[in-house]
Amino acid sequence: MGGLKNLSVALDCHVIVLSQLNDDGMMRESRAIKNDASVVIKVERPDLDEPESPRAGEVDIVIEKNRFGPCATITAAAQMHYSRIVDMSQT
């Protein structure tokens, strides 16, 4: 992961890395990604474990780490049949 940060500095641009992080036990690689990153954003789907959830069709966009600003959780609508996530007010 340090190599990606060096690449970002060398090219003077942002580098976006997509990864499936393992929060269960926090594997060493997952911890390294989170430690080196300037911003960590997770997408959580509460209805995956509970299909009859009252939050079916919603996703939580969790800004878990942000060296440049605040952390927050934003709820959005998941339109998976279009493979997109939209603002709740647009549904």
Short mmCIF file of N, CA, C and O in Angstrom, two decimals:
data_model
loop_
_atom_site.label_atom_id
_atom_site.label_comp_id
_atom_site.label_asym_id
_atom_site.label_seq_id
_atom_site.Cartn_x
_atom_site.Cartn_y
_atom_site.Cartn_z
N MET A 1 0.83 -1.20 0.00
CA MET A 1 0.00 0.00 0.00
C MET A 1 0.86 1.25 0.00
O MET A 1 0.50 2.24 -0.59
N GLY A 2 2.01 1.22 0.66
CA GLY A 2 2.90 2.36 0.67
C GLY A 2 3.35 2.73 -0.72
O GLY A 2 3.57 3.90 -1.04
N GLY A 3 3.47 1.73 -1.60
CA GLY A 3 3.85 1.97 -2.99
C GLY A 3 2.81 2.79 -3.72
O GLY A 3 3.14 3.65 -4.54
N LEU A 4 1.53 2.57 -3.41
CA LEU A 4 0.46 3.35 -4.04
C LEU A 4 0.50 4.80 -3.58
O LEU A 4 0.26 5.71 -4.37
N LYS A 5 0.80 5.00 -2.32
CA LYS A 5 0.90 6.37 -1.80
C LYS A 5 2.08 7.10 -2.46
O LYS A 5 1.97 8.26 -2.84
N ASN A 6 3.19 6.39 -2.63
CA ASN A 6 4.34 6.98 -3.32
C ASN A 6 4.02 7.30 -4.77
O ASN A 6 4.45 8.33 -5.30
N LEU A 7 3.25 6.42 -5.42
CA LEU A 7 2.83 6.66 -6.80
C LEU A 7 1.97 7.92 -6.88
O LEU A 7 2.14 8.75 -7.78
N SER A 8 1.07 8.08 -5.93
CA SER A 8 0.21 9.26 -5.89
C SER A 8 1.04 10.54 -5.78
O SER A 8 0.77 11.53 -6.47
N VAL A 9 2.05 10.52 -4.93
CA VAL A 9 2.92 11.70 -4.74
C VAL A 9 3.74 11.94 -6.01
O VAL A 9 3.84 13.07 -6.49
N ALA A 10 4.30 10.87 -6.59
CA ALA A 10 5.14 11.02 -7.77
C ALA A 10 4.36 11.56 -8.97
O ALA A 10 4.86 12.39 -9.72
N LEU A 11 3.12 11.12 -9.13
CA LEU A 11 2.31 11.56 -10.26
C LEU A 11 1.47 12.80 -9.96
O LEU A 11 0.82 13.33 -10.84
N ASP A 12 1.49 13.22 -8.70
CA ASP A 12 0.70 14.37 -8.25
C ASP A 12 -0.77 14.22 -8.63
O ASP A 12 -1.37 15.09 -9.26
N CYS A 13 -1.32 13.04 -8.28
CA CYS A 13 -2.74 12.78 -8.54
C CYS A 13 -3.28 11.83 -7.48
O CYS A 13 -2.52 11.23 -6.73
N HIS A 14 -4.58 11.72 -7.44
CA HIS A 14 -5.22 10.81 -6.50
C HIS A 14 -5.17 9.39 -7.05
O HIS A 14 -5.29 9.17 -8.26
N VAL A 15 -5.01 8.44 -6.16
CA VAL A 15 -5.07 7.03 -6.52
C VAL A 15 -6.23 6.43 -5.73
O VAL A 15 -6.28 6.55 -4.51
N ILE A 16 -7.17 5.83 -6.43
CA ILE A 16 -8.33 5.21 -5.79
C ILE A 16 -8.15 3.70 -5.85
O ILE A 16 -7.92 3.13 -6.91
N VAL A 17 -8.25 3.07 -4.70
CA VAL A 17 -8.08 1.63 -4.60
C VAL A 17 -9.39 1.04 -4.09
O VAL A 17 -9.92 1.48 -3.07
N LEU A 18 -9.91 0.06 -4.79
CA LEU A 18 -11.10 -0.65 -4.34
C LEU A 18 -10.65 -1.96 -3.73
O LEU A 18 -9.83 -2.67 -4.29
N SER A 19 -11.20 -2.26 -2.57
CA SER A 19 -10.79 -3.47 -1.88
C SER A 19 -11.94 -3.99 -1.03
O SER A 19 -12.73 -3.20 -0.50
N GLN A 20 -12.01 -5.28 -0.91
CA GLN A 20 -12.95 -5.88 0.02
C GLN A 20 -12.18 -6.10 1.31
O GLN A 20 -11.33 -6.97 1.40
N LEU A 21 -12.47 -5.25 2.30
CA LEU A 21 -11.75 -5.32 3.56
C LEU A 21 -12.40 -6.32 4.48
O LEU A 21 -13.61 -6.47 4.50
N ASN A 22 -11.60 -6.99 5.25
CA ASN A 22 -12.08 -7.97 6.21
C ASN A 22 -12.10 -7.33 7.58
O ASN A 22 -11.07 -7.16 8.20
N ASP A 23 -13.29 -6.97 8.07
CA ASP A 23 -13.40 -6.38 9.40
C ASP A 23 -13.43 -7.43 10.49
O ASP A 23 -13.23 -7.14 11.65
N ASP A 24 -13.70 -8.69 10.15
CA ASP A 24 -13.72 -9.75 11.13
C ASP A 24 -12.29 -10.16 11.46
O ASP A 24 -11.64 -10.87 10.72
N GLY A 25 -11.80 -9.67 12.58
CA GLY A 25 -10.43 -9.99 12.98
C GLY A 25 -9.40 -9.07 12.37
O GLY A 25 -8.23 -9.14 12.71
N MET A 26 -9.80 -8.20 11.48
CA MET A 26 -8.91 -7.22 10.86
C MET A 26 -7.59 -7.86 10.40
O MET A 26 -6.56 -7.74 11.05
N MET A 27 -7.65 -8.54 9.30
CA MET A 27 -6.44 -9.15 8.74
C MET A 27 -5.36 -8.09 8.55
O MET A 27 -5.64 -6.91 8.39
N ARG A 28 -4.13 -8.52 8.56
CA ARG A 28 -2.98 -7.61 8.48
C ARG A 28 -3.06 -6.72 7.23
O ARG A 28 -2.80 -5.52 7.29
N GLU A 29 -3.45 -7.29 6.09
CA GLU A 29 -3.52 -6.50 4.86
C GLU A 29 -4.60 -5.43 4.95
O GLU A 29 -4.41 -4.31 4.49
N SER A 30 -5.74 -5.76 5.56
CA SER A 30 -6.82 -4.79 5.73
C SER A 30 -6.38 -3.64 6.62
O SER A 30 -6.67 -2.48 6.35
N ARG A 31 -5.67 -3.97 7.70
CA ARG A 31 -5.16 -2.92 8.60
C ARG A 31 -4.18 -2.02 7.88
O ARG A 31 -4.19 -0.80 8.06
N ALA A 32 -3.32 -2.59 7.05
CA ALA A 32 -2.32 -1.79 6.33
C ALA A 32 -3.00 -0.83 5.36
O ALA A 32 -2.61 0.33 5.25
N ILE A 33 -4.03 -1.31 4.66
CA ILE A 33 -4.76 -0.43 3.73
C ILE A 33 -5.39 0.72 4.49
O ILE A 33 -5.27 1.89 4.10
N LYS A 34 -6.06 0.42 5.59
CA LYS A 34 -6.72 1.48 6.36
C LYS A 34 -5.72 2.46 6.97
O LYS A 34 -5.97 3.65 7.02
N ASN A 35 -4.58 1.96 7.44
CA ASN A 35 -3.58 2.84 8.05
C ASN A 35 -2.95 3.79 7.04
O ASN A 35 -2.71 4.96 7.34
N ASP A 36 -2.68 3.33 5.83
CA ASP A 36 -2.01 4.15 4.83
C ASP A 36 -2.97 5.09 4.10
O ASP A 36 -2.54 6.11 3.56
N ALA A 37 -4.24 4.76 4.07
CA ALA A 37 -5.20 5.55 3.29
C ALA A 37 -5.47 6.90 3.93
O ALA A 37 -5.46 7.05 5.15
N SER A 38 -5.73 7.89 3.09
CA SER A 38 -6.15 9.19 3.58
C SER A 38 -7.65 9.21 3.84
O SER A 38 -8.13 9.88 4.75
N VAL A 39 -8.40 8.47 3.03
CA VAL A 39 -9.85 8.38 3.17
C VAL A 39 -10.25 6.92 3.02
O VAL A 39 -9.79 6.24 2.11
N VAL A 40 -11.10 6.45 3.94
CA VAL A 40 -11.65 5.10 3.84
C VAL A 40 -13.17 5.23 3.81
O VAL A 40 -13.77 5.80 4.72
N ILE A 41 -13.76 4.73 2.74
CA ILE A 41 -15.22 4.76 2.58
C ILE A 41 -15.71 3.33 2.43
O ILE A 41 -15.22 2.60 1.57
N LYS A 42 -16.67 2.96 3.26
CA LYS A 42 -17.25 1.63 3.19
C LYS A 42 -18.70 1.74 2.72
O LYS A 42 -19.38 2.71 3.04
N VAL A 43 -19.14 0.74 1.97
CA VAL A 43 -20.53 0.65 1.56
C VAL A 43 -21.11 -0.57 2.25
O VAL A 43 -20.62 -1.68 2.06
N GLU A 44 -22.12 -0.35 3.08
CA GLU A 44 -22.75 -1.43 3.83
C GLU A 44 -24.20 -1.59 3.40
O GLU A 44 -24.90 -0.60 3.22
N ARG A 45 -24.62 -2.83 3.25
CA ARG A 45 -26.01 -3.13 2.89
C ARG A 45 -26.66 -3.88 4.04
O ARG A 45 -26.47 -5.08 4.19
N PRO A 46 -27.45 -3.19 4.88
CA PRO A 46 -28.04 -3.85 6.04
C PRO A 46 -29.03 -4.96 5.68
O PRO A 46 -29.27 -5.84 6.48
N ASP A 47 -29.58 -4.93 4.49
CA ASP A 47 -30.57 -5.94 4.12
C ASP A 47 -29.95 -7.24 3.61
O ASP A 47 -30.67 -8.21 3.37
N LEU A 48 -28.64 -7.30 3.45
CA LEU A 48 -28.02 -8.54 2.97
C LEU A 48 -28.18 -9.68 3.96
O LEU A 48 -28.42 -10.82 3.57
N ASP A 49 -28.02 -9.40 5.25
CA ASP A 49 -28.14 -10.43 6.26
C ASP A 49 -29.59 -10.67 6.68
O ASP A 49 -29.91 -11.69 7.25
N GLU A 50 -30.44 -9.72 6.41
CA GLU A 50 -31.84 -9.78 6.83
C GLU A 50 -32.74 -9.37 5.67
O GLU A 50 -33.10 -8.20 5.53
N PRO A 51 -33.10 -10.32 4.79
CA PRO A 51 -33.88 -9.97 3.59
C PRO A 51 -35.21 -9.27 3.87
O PRO A 51 -35.68 -8.49 3.07
N GLU A 52 -35.83 -9.53 5.02
CA GLU A 52 -37.10 -8.89 5.36
C GLU A 52 -36.90 -7.60 6.16
O GLU A 52 -37.82 -7.12 6.81
N SER A 53 -35.72 -7.05 6.07
CA SER A 53 -35.38 -5.84 6.82
C SER A 53 -36.25 -4.66 6.39
O SER A 53 -36.57 -4.51 5.20
N PRO A 54 -36.62 -3.81 7.34
CA PRO A 54 -37.36 -2.59 6.97
C PRO A 54 -36.49 -1.63 6.15
O PRO A 54 -37.00 -0.69 5.56
N ARG A 55 -35.19 -1.89 6.11
CA ARG A 55 -34.28 -1.04 5.34
C ARG A 55 -33.92 -1.67 4.00
O ARG A 55 -32.90 -1.34 3.40
N ALA A 56 -34.74 -2.57 3.52
CA ALA A 56 -34.48 -3.21 2.22
C ALA A 56 -34.34 -2.14 1.14
O ALA A 56 -35.12 -1.18 1.09
N GLY A 57 -33.34 -2.28 0.31
CA GLY A 57 -33.12 -1.32 -0.76
C GLY A 57 -32.30 -0.11 -0.36
O GLY A 57 -32.14 0.82 -1.14
N GLU A 58 -31.78 -0.11 0.86
CA GLU A 58 -30.96 1.00 1.33
C GLU A 58 -29.51 0.56 1.48
O GLU A 58 -29.23 -0.61 1.71
N VAL A 59 -28.60 1.50 1.34
CA VAL A 59 -27.18 1.27 1.63
C VAL A 59 -26.70 2.40 2.53
O VAL A 59 -27.22 3.51 2.48
N ASP A 60 -25.73 2.07 3.36
CA ASP A 60 -25.07 3.09 4.17
C ASP A 60 -23.69 3.32 3.58
O ASP A 60 -22.92 2.38 3.40
N ILE A 61 -23.39 4.56 3.26
CA ILE A 61 -22.06 4.95 2.80
C ILE A 61 -21.38 5.54 4.02
O ILE A 61 -21.77 6.60 4.51
N VAL A 62 -20.40 4.81 4.54
CA VAL A 62 -19.75 5.18 5.79
C VAL A 62 -18.36 5.75 5.48
O VAL A 62 -17.49 5.04 4.98
N ILE A 63 -18.19 7.03 5.76
CA ILE A 63 -16.86 7.63 5.66
C ILE A 63 -16.20 7.35 7.00
O ILE A 63 -16.44 8.03 7.99
N GLU A 64 -15.40 6.29 7.02
CA GLU A 64 -14.84 5.78 8.26
C GLU A 64 -13.57 6.53 8.68
O GLU A 64 -13.29 6.66 9.86
N LYS A 65 -12.83 7.00 7.71
CA LYS A 65 -11.59 7.74 8.00
C LYS A 65 -11.47 8.85 6.97
O LYS A 65 -11.69 8.62 5.78
N ASN A 66 -11.15 10.04 7.44
CA ASN A 66 -11.01 11.17 6.53
C ASN A 66 -9.99 12.14 7.12
O ASN A 66 -10.30 12.88 8.05
N ARG A 67 -8.80 12.12 6.60
CA ARG A 67 -7.75 13.02 7.11
C ARG A 67 -8.01 14.48 6.73
O ARG A 67 -7.37 15.37 7.26
N PHE A 68 -8.93 14.72 5.80
CA PHE A 68 -9.16 16.07 5.30
C PHE A 68 -10.49 16.66 5.75
O PHE A 68 -10.84 17.77 5.36
N GLY A 69 -11.27 15.92 6.52
CA GLY A 69 -12.58 16.42 6.93
C GLY A 69 -13.28 15.46 7.87
O GLY A 69 -12.68 14.53 8.39
N PRO A 70 -14.58 15.68 8.05
CA PRO A 70 -15.32 14.87 9.03
C PRO A 70 -15.66 13.47 8.51
O PRO A 70 -15.67 13.22 7.32
N CYS A 71 -15.94 12.60 9.45
CA CYS A 71 -16.46 11.27 9.14
C CYS A 71 -17.97 11.32 9.29
O CYS A 71 -18.49 12.12 10.06
N ALA A 72 -18.67 10.49 8.54
CA ALA A 72 -20.13 10.51 8.58
C ALA A 72 -20.68 9.23 7.98
O ALA A 72 -19.95 8.46 7.36
N THR A 73 -21.98 9.03 8.18
CA THR A 73 -22.71 7.94 7.53
C THR A 73 -23.85 8.54 6.74
O THR A 73 -24.63 9.34 7.28
N ILE A 74 -23.94 8.19 5.48
CA ILE A 74 -24.97 8.70 4.59
C ILE A 74 -25.80 7.51 4.12
O ILE A 74 -25.25 6.51 3.66
N THR A 75 -27.12 7.62 4.24
CA THR A 75 -28.00 6.56 3.76
C THR A 75 -28.47 6.93 2.37
O THR A 75 -28.89 8.06 2.11
N ALA A 76 -28.39 5.95 1.48
CA ALA A 76 -28.79 6.17 0.09
C ALA A 76 -29.64 4.99 -0.37
O ALA A 76 -29.72 3.96 0.30
N ALA A 77 -30.27 5.15 -1.52
CA ALA A 77 -31.10 4.08 -2.09
C ALA A 77 -30.26 3.25 -3.05
O ALA A 77 -29.52 3.78 -3.86
N ALA A 78 -30.39 1.94 -2.92
CA ALA A 78 -29.67 1.01 -3.80
C ALA A 78 -30.62 0.54 -4.89
O ALA A 78 -31.61 -0.11 -4.62
N GLN A 79 -30.32 0.92 -6.10
CA GLN A 79 -31.09 0.45 -7.26
C GLN A 79 -30.23 -0.57 -7.98
O GLN A 79 -29.62 -0.30 -9.00
N MET A 80 -30.17 -1.76 -7.37
CA MET A 80 -29.25 -2.78 -7.86
C MET A 80 -29.62 -3.29 -9.25
O MET A 80 -28.75 -3.75 -9.98
N HIS A 81 -30.88 -3.19 -9.64
CA HIS A 81 -31.26 -3.60 -10.99
C HIS A 81 -30.64 -2.68 -12.04
O HIS A 81 -30.55 -3.04 -13.20
N TYR A 82 -30.22 -1.48 -11.63
CA TYR A 82 -29.49 -0.57 -12.51
C TYR A 82 -28.00 -0.49 -12.13
O TYR A 82 -27.26 0.29 -12.71
N SER A 83 -27.60 -1.23 -11.11
CA SER A 83 -26.22 -1.19 -10.58
C SER A 83 -25.81 0.22 -10.20
O SER A 83 -24.74 0.69 -10.55
N ARG A 84 -26.70 0.88 -9.44
CA ARG A 84 -26.37 2.25 -9.02
C ARG A 84 -26.91 2.54 -7.62
O ARG A 84 -27.82 1.87 -7.14
N ILE A 85 -26.33 3.55 -7.03
CA ILE A 85 -26.75 4.05 -5.72
C ILE A 85 -27.12 5.50 -5.93
O ILE A 85 -26.37 6.27 -6.54
N VAL A 86 -28.31 5.89 -5.45
CA VAL A 86 -28.79 7.26 -5.67
C VAL A 86 -29.22 7.89 -4.35
O VAL A 86 -29.47 7.21 -3.36
N ASP A 87 -29.34 9.21 -4.38
CA ASP A 87 -29.83 9.97 -3.25
C ASP A 87 -31.25 9.51 -2.91
O ASP A 87 -32.04 9.26 -3.80
N MET A 88 -31.55 9.39 -1.62
CA MET A 88 -32.86 8.90 -1.19
C MET A 88 -34.00 9.79 -1.71
O MET A 88 -35.09 9.30 -1.95
N SER A 89 -33.76 11.06 -1.89
CA SER A 89 -34.81 11.95 -2.35
C SER A 89 -35.18 11.74 -3.82
O SER A 89 -36.20 12.22 -4.28
N GLN A 90 -34.36 10.99 -4.55
CA GLN A 90 -34.64 10.73 -5.96
C GLN A 90 -35.46 9.46 -6.19
O GLN A 90 -35.74 9.11 -7.32
N THR A 91 -35.81 8.75 -5.12
CA THR A 91 -36.53 7.50 -5.29
C THR A 91 -38.02 7.67 -5.16
O THR A 91 -38.51 8.62 -4.67
#
